[in-house]
Amino acid sequence: MSDAASGVEEFVLPSELDVLERIDSLTGKYGKLAGFNDSSLMEIAIAVVEAVTNAVVHGNDMSEDKKVTVRFEWSPGVFEVAVHDEGGGFDIDRVCDPTDPERRMGTSGRGIYIMREVMDSVVFEMGKGEGTTVTLKKAI
């Protein structure tokens, strides 16, 4: 286990929505170690839960054969979370804008938008057939 000043923890999880409660809790735990207050942690947790939801549902198609890896890294004032799925990837340029008036009433499609609004940095890395990793970063 790492010390409270900085550290890294990684979890390999099944492609099930049941993992979201655990992710929410872990985000709060490690975000506090980075020094974030409860209000910021709530926003960060929303972004991280969205990233894991996308990995489970869209990346891995909820396949029992695929896993989601979540890596938390923290140091004083900085919190980073990387979420990796084992899916086929996607074209980020084809993701619809949820603020478009024709999409505003949609029931899905806001996850990436939320991540970008809440976090300081959101970076997608897609390998050919090797899954997608989204890295979320926030500084105080």
PDB file of C-alpha atoms in Angstrom:
ATOM      1  CA  MET A   1       0.000   0.000   0.000  1.00  0.00           C
ATOM      2  CA  SER A   2       1.223   3.464  -0.813  1.00  0.00           C
ATOM      3  CA  ASP A   3       1.662   6.355   1.577  1.00  0.00           C
ATOM      4  CA  ALA A   4      -0.868   9.152   1.980  1.00  0.00           C
ATOM      5  CA  ALA A   5       1.282  11.784   0.225  1.00  0.00           C
ATOM      6  CA  SER A   6       1.272  10.063  -3.140  1.00  0.00           C
ATOM      7  CA  GLY A   7       0.509   6.689  -4.578  1.00  0.00           C
ATOM      8  CA  VAL A   8      -0.869   4.433  -7.245  1.00  0.00           C
ATOM      9  CA  GLU A   9      -3.549   1.747  -7.008  1.00  0.00           C
ATOM     10  CA  GLU A  10      -4.873  -0.366  -9.879  1.00  0.00           C
ATOM     11  CA  PHE A  11      -7.963  -2.537 -10.062  1.00  0.00           C
ATOM     12  CA  VAL A  12      -9.039  -5.049 -12.706  1.00  0.00           C
ATOM     13  CA  LEU A  13     -12.821  -5.303 -12.685  1.00  0.00           C
ATOM     14  CA  PRO A  14     -15.502  -7.278 -14.502  1.00  0.00           C
ATOM     15  CA  SER A  15     -17.536  -5.580 -17.233  1.00  0.00           C
ATOM     16  CA  GLU A  16     -20.555  -5.122 -14.977  1.00  0.00           C
ATOM     17  CA  LEU A  17     -22.369  -1.993 -13.869  1.00  0.00           C
ATOM     18  CA  ASP A  18     -22.244  -3.340 -10.312  1.00  0.00           C
ATOM     19  CA  VAL A  19     -18.641  -2.034 -10.118  1.00  0.00           C
ATOM     20  CA  LEU A  20     -19.777   1.609 -10.266  1.00  0.00           C
ATOM     21  CA  GLU A  21     -20.518   1.933  -6.548  1.00  0.00           C
ATOM     22  CA  ARG A  22     -17.035   0.638  -5.737  1.00  0.00           C
ATOM     23  CA  ILE A  23     -15.471   3.043  -8.254  1.00  0.00           C
ATOM     24  CA  ASP A  24     -17.358   5.957  -6.697  1.00  0.00           C
ATOM     25  CA  SER A  25     -16.058   4.987  -3.254  1.00  0.00           C
ATOM     26  CA  LEU A  26     -12.466   4.481  -4.423  1.00  0.00           C
ATOM     27  CA  THR A  27     -12.490   7.809  -6.247  1.00  0.00           C
ATOM     28  CA  GLY A  28     -13.487   9.543  -3.024  1.00  0.00           C
ATOM     29  CA  LYS A  29     -10.864   7.682  -1.015  1.00  0.00           C
ATOM     30  CA  TYR A  30      -7.916   8.420  -3.289  1.00  0.00           C
ATOM     31  CA  GLY A  31      -9.102  11.912  -4.197  1.00  0.00           C
ATOM     32  CA  LYS A  32      -9.102  12.820  -0.501  1.00  0.00           C
ATOM     33  CA  LEU A  33      -5.522  11.607  -0.272  1.00  0.00           C
ATOM     34  CA  ALA A  34      -4.686  14.099  -3.045  1.00  0.00           C
ATOM     35  CA  GLY A  35      -6.305  16.846  -0.974  1.00  0.00           C
ATOM     36  CA  PHE A  36      -9.585  17.460  -2.799  1.00  0.00           C
ATOM     37  CA  ASN A  37     -12.607  18.680  -0.843  1.00  0.00           C
ATOM     38  CA  ASP A  38     -15.974  16.899  -0.834  1.00  0.00           C
ATOM     39  CA  SER A  39     -17.517  19.204  -3.440  1.00  0.00           C
ATOM     40  CA  SER A  40     -14.685  18.629  -5.920  1.00  0.00           C
ATOM     41  CA  LEU A  41     -14.681  14.911  -5.180  1.00  0.00           C
ATOM     42  CA  MET A  42     -18.362  14.659  -6.043  1.00  0.00           C
ATOM     43  CA  GLU A  43     -17.692  16.172  -9.477  1.00  0.00           C
ATOM     44  CA  ILE A  44     -14.603  14.042 -10.047  1.00  0.00           C
ATOM     45  CA  ALA A  45     -16.504  10.896  -9.062  1.00  0.00           C
ATOM     46  CA  ILE A  46     -19.223  11.706 -11.608  1.00  0.00           C
ATOM     47  CA  ALA A  47     -16.568  11.958 -14.348  1.00  0.00           C
ATOM     48  CA  VAL A  48     -14.828   8.734 -13.282  1.00  0.00           C
ATOM     49  CA  VAL A  49     -18.121   6.812 -13.039  1.00  0.00           C
ATOM     50  CA  GLU A  50     -18.992   8.040 -16.555  1.00  0.00           C
ATOM     51  CA  ALA A  51     -15.625   6.810 -17.846  1.00  0.00           C
ATOM     52  CA  VAL A  52     -16.078   3.378 -16.270  1.00  0.00           C
ATOM     53  CA  THR A  53     -19.684   3.172 -17.483  1.00  0.00           C
ATOM     54  CA  ASN A  54     -18.497   3.889 -21.030  1.00  0.00           C
ATOM     55  CA  ALA A  55     -15.782   1.238 -20.710  1.00  0.00           C
ATOM     56  CA  VAL A  56     -18.235  -1.392 -19.460  1.00  0.00           C
ATOM     57  CA  VAL A  57     -21.172  -0.611 -21.767  1.00  0.00           C
ATOM     58  CA  HIS A  58     -19.659   0.784 -24.957  1.00  0.00           C
ATOM     59  CA  GLY A  59     -16.068  -0.464 -24.862  1.00  0.00           C
ATOM     60  CA  ASN A  60     -16.584  -3.999 -23.606  1.00  0.00           C
ATOM     61  CA  ASP A  61     -20.266  -4.399 -24.535  1.00  0.00           C
ATOM     62  CA  MET A  62     -20.763  -5.801 -21.006  1.00  0.00           C
ATOM     63  CA  SER A  63     -18.932  -8.947 -22.120  1.00  0.00           C
ATOM     64  CA  GLU A  64     -18.120 -11.405 -19.346  1.00  0.00           C
ATOM     65  CA  ASP A  65     -14.862 -12.177 -21.166  1.00  0.00           C
ATOM     66  CA  LYS A  66     -13.560  -8.611 -20.969  1.00  0.00           C
ATOM     67  CA  LYS A  67     -12.231  -6.591 -18.049  1.00  0.00           C
ATOM     68  CA  VAL A  68     -11.978  -2.917 -17.164  1.00  0.00           C
ATOM     69  CA  THR A  69      -8.755  -1.713 -15.565  1.00  0.00           C
ATOM     70  CA  VAL A  70      -8.911   1.401 -13.399  1.00  0.00           C
ATOM     71  CA  ARG A  71      -5.689   3.016 -12.237  1.00  0.00           C
ATOM     72  CA  PHE A  72      -5.740   5.758  -9.601  1.00  0.00           C
ATOM     73  CA  GLU A  73      -2.683   7.963  -9.143  1.00  0.00           C
ATOM     74  CA  TRP A  74      -2.457  10.806  -6.659  1.00  0.00           C
ATOM     75  CA  SER A  75      -0.037  13.276  -5.177  1.00  0.00           C
ATOM     76  CA  PRO A  76      -0.653  16.448  -3.201  1.00  0.00           C
ATOM     77  CA  GLY A  77      -3.033  18.573  -5.269  1.00  0.00           C
ATOM     78  CA  VAL A  78      -3.156  16.262  -8.312  1.00  0.00           C
ATOM     79  CA  PHE A  79      -5.441  13.315  -9.049  1.00  0.00           C
ATOM     80  CA  GLU A  80      -5.338  11.151 -12.159  1.00  0.00           C
ATOM     81  CA  VAL A  81      -7.519   8.203 -13.122  1.00  0.00           C
ATOM     82  CA  ALA A  82      -6.935   5.985 -16.164  1.00  0.00           C
ATOM     83  CA  VAL A  83      -9.745   3.685 -17.322  1.00  0.00           C
ATOM     84  CA  HIS A  84      -8.934   0.976 -19.863  1.00  0.00           C
ATOM     85  CA  ASP A  85     -11.363  -1.324 -21.666  1.00  0.00           C
ATOM     86  CA  GLU A  86     -10.679  -4.278 -23.957  1.00  0.00           C
ATOM     87  CA  GLY A  87     -13.026  -3.201 -26.743  1.00  0.00           C
ATOM     88  CA  GLY A  88     -12.412  -2.297 -30.357  1.00  0.00           C
ATOM     89  CA  GLY A  89     -12.155   1.466 -29.830  1.00  0.00           C
ATOM     90  CA  PHE A  90     -14.195   4.267 -31.357  1.00  0.00           C
ATOM     91  CA  ASP A  91     -13.809   7.424 -33.404  1.00  0.00           C
ATOM     92  CA  ILE A  92     -13.857  10.356 -30.987  1.00  0.00           C
ATOM     93  CA  ASP A  93     -14.700  12.697 -33.877  1.00  0.00           C
ATOM     94  CA  ARG A  94     -17.989  10.840 -34.418  1.00  0.00           C
ATOM     95  CA  VAL A  95     -19.251  11.355 -30.865  1.00  0.00           C
ATOM     96  CA  CYS A  96     -22.333  13.568 -30.966  1.00  0.00           C
ATOM     97  CA  ASP A  97     -22.406  16.913 -29.186  1.00  0.00           C
ATOM     98  CA  PRO A  98     -25.026  16.656 -26.399  1.00  0.00           C
ATOM     99  CA  THR A  99     -25.426  20.448 -26.374  1.00  0.00           C
ATOM    100  CA  ASP A 100     -26.758  20.387 -29.940  1.00  0.00           C
ATOM    101  CA  PRO A 101     -30.415  21.482 -29.732  1.00  0.00           C
ATOM    102  CA  GLU A 102     -31.504  18.305 -31.535  1.00  0.00           C
ATOM    103  CA  ARG A 103     -29.715  16.128 -28.935  1.00  0.00           C
ATOM    104  CA  ARG A 104     -30.570  17.960 -25.713  1.00  0.00           C
ATOM    105  CA  MET A 105     -33.442  15.667 -24.823  1.00  0.00           C
ATOM    106  CA  GLY A 106     -31.468  12.494 -25.496  1.00  0.00           C
ATOM    107  CA  THR A 107     -31.205   9.979 -22.677  1.00  0.00           C
ATOM    108  CA  SER A 108     -27.555   9.114 -23.334  1.00  0.00           C
ATOM    109  CA  GLY A 109     -24.442  10.536 -24.938  1.00  0.00           C
ATOM    110  CA  ARG A 110     -23.317  12.983 -22.251  1.00  0.00           C
ATOM    111  CA  GLY A 111     -20.482  11.026 -20.616  1.00  0.00           C
ATOM    112  CA  ILE A 112     -17.532  12.427 -22.546  1.00  0.00           C
ATOM    113  CA  TYR A 113     -18.996  15.922 -22.348  1.00  0.00           C
ATOM    114  CA  ILE A 114     -19.312  15.618 -18.550  1.00  0.00           C
ATOM    115  CA  MET A 115     -15.758  14.310 -18.232  1.00  0.00           C
ATOM    116  CA  ARG A 116     -14.414  17.263 -20.224  1.00  0.00           C
ATOM    117  CA  GLU A 117     -16.454  19.789 -18.234  1.00  0.00           C
ATOM    118  CA  VAL A 118     -15.341  18.465 -14.837  1.00  0.00           C
ATOM    119  CA  MET A 119     -11.721  17.466 -15.356  1.00  0.00           C
ATOM    120  CA  ASP A 120      -8.729  19.594 -16.347  1.00  0.00           C
ATOM    121  CA  SER A 121      -7.556  17.032 -18.890  1.00  0.00           C
ATOM    122  CA  VAL A 122      -9.282  14.147 -20.691  1.00  0.00           C
ATOM    123  CA  VAL A 123      -7.112  12.131 -23.074  1.00  0.00           C
ATOM    124  CA  PHE A 124      -8.231   9.142 -25.142  1.00  0.00           C
ATOM    125  CA  GLU A 125      -5.748   6.565 -26.409  1.00  0.00           C
ATOM    126  CA  MET A 126      -7.027   3.903 -28.769  1.00  0.00           C
ATOM    127  CA  GLY A 127      -4.966   0.928 -29.831  1.00  0.00           C
ATOM    128  CA  LYS A 128      -5.905  -1.170 -32.814  1.00  0.00           C
ATOM    129  CA  GLY A 129      -7.871  -4.006 -31.236  1.00  0.00           C
ATOM    130  CA  GLU A 130      -6.208  -3.373 -27.893  1.00  0.00           C
ATOM    131  CA  GLY A 131      -8.956  -1.363 -26.255  1.00  0.00           C
ATOM    132  CA  THR A 132      -9.308   2.255 -25.263  1.00  0.00           C
ATOM    133  CA  THR A 133      -7.771   4.127 -22.355  1.00  0.00           C
ATOM    134  CA  VAL A 134      -9.164   7.408 -21.123  1.00  0.00           C
ATOM    135  CA  THR A 135      -7.006   9.332 -18.680  1.00  0.00           C
ATOM    136  CA  LEU A 136      -8.721  11.937 -16.507  1.00  0.00           C
ATOM    137  CA  LYS A 137      -6.650  14.486 -14.618  1.00  0.00           C
ATOM    138  CA  LYS A 138      -7.548  17.190 -12.110  1.00  0.00           C
ATOM    139  CA  ALA A 139      -5.421  19.586 -10.091  1.00  0.00           C
ATOM    140  CA  ILE A 140      -6.457  21.723  -7.151  1.00  0.00           C
TER     141      ILE A 140
END
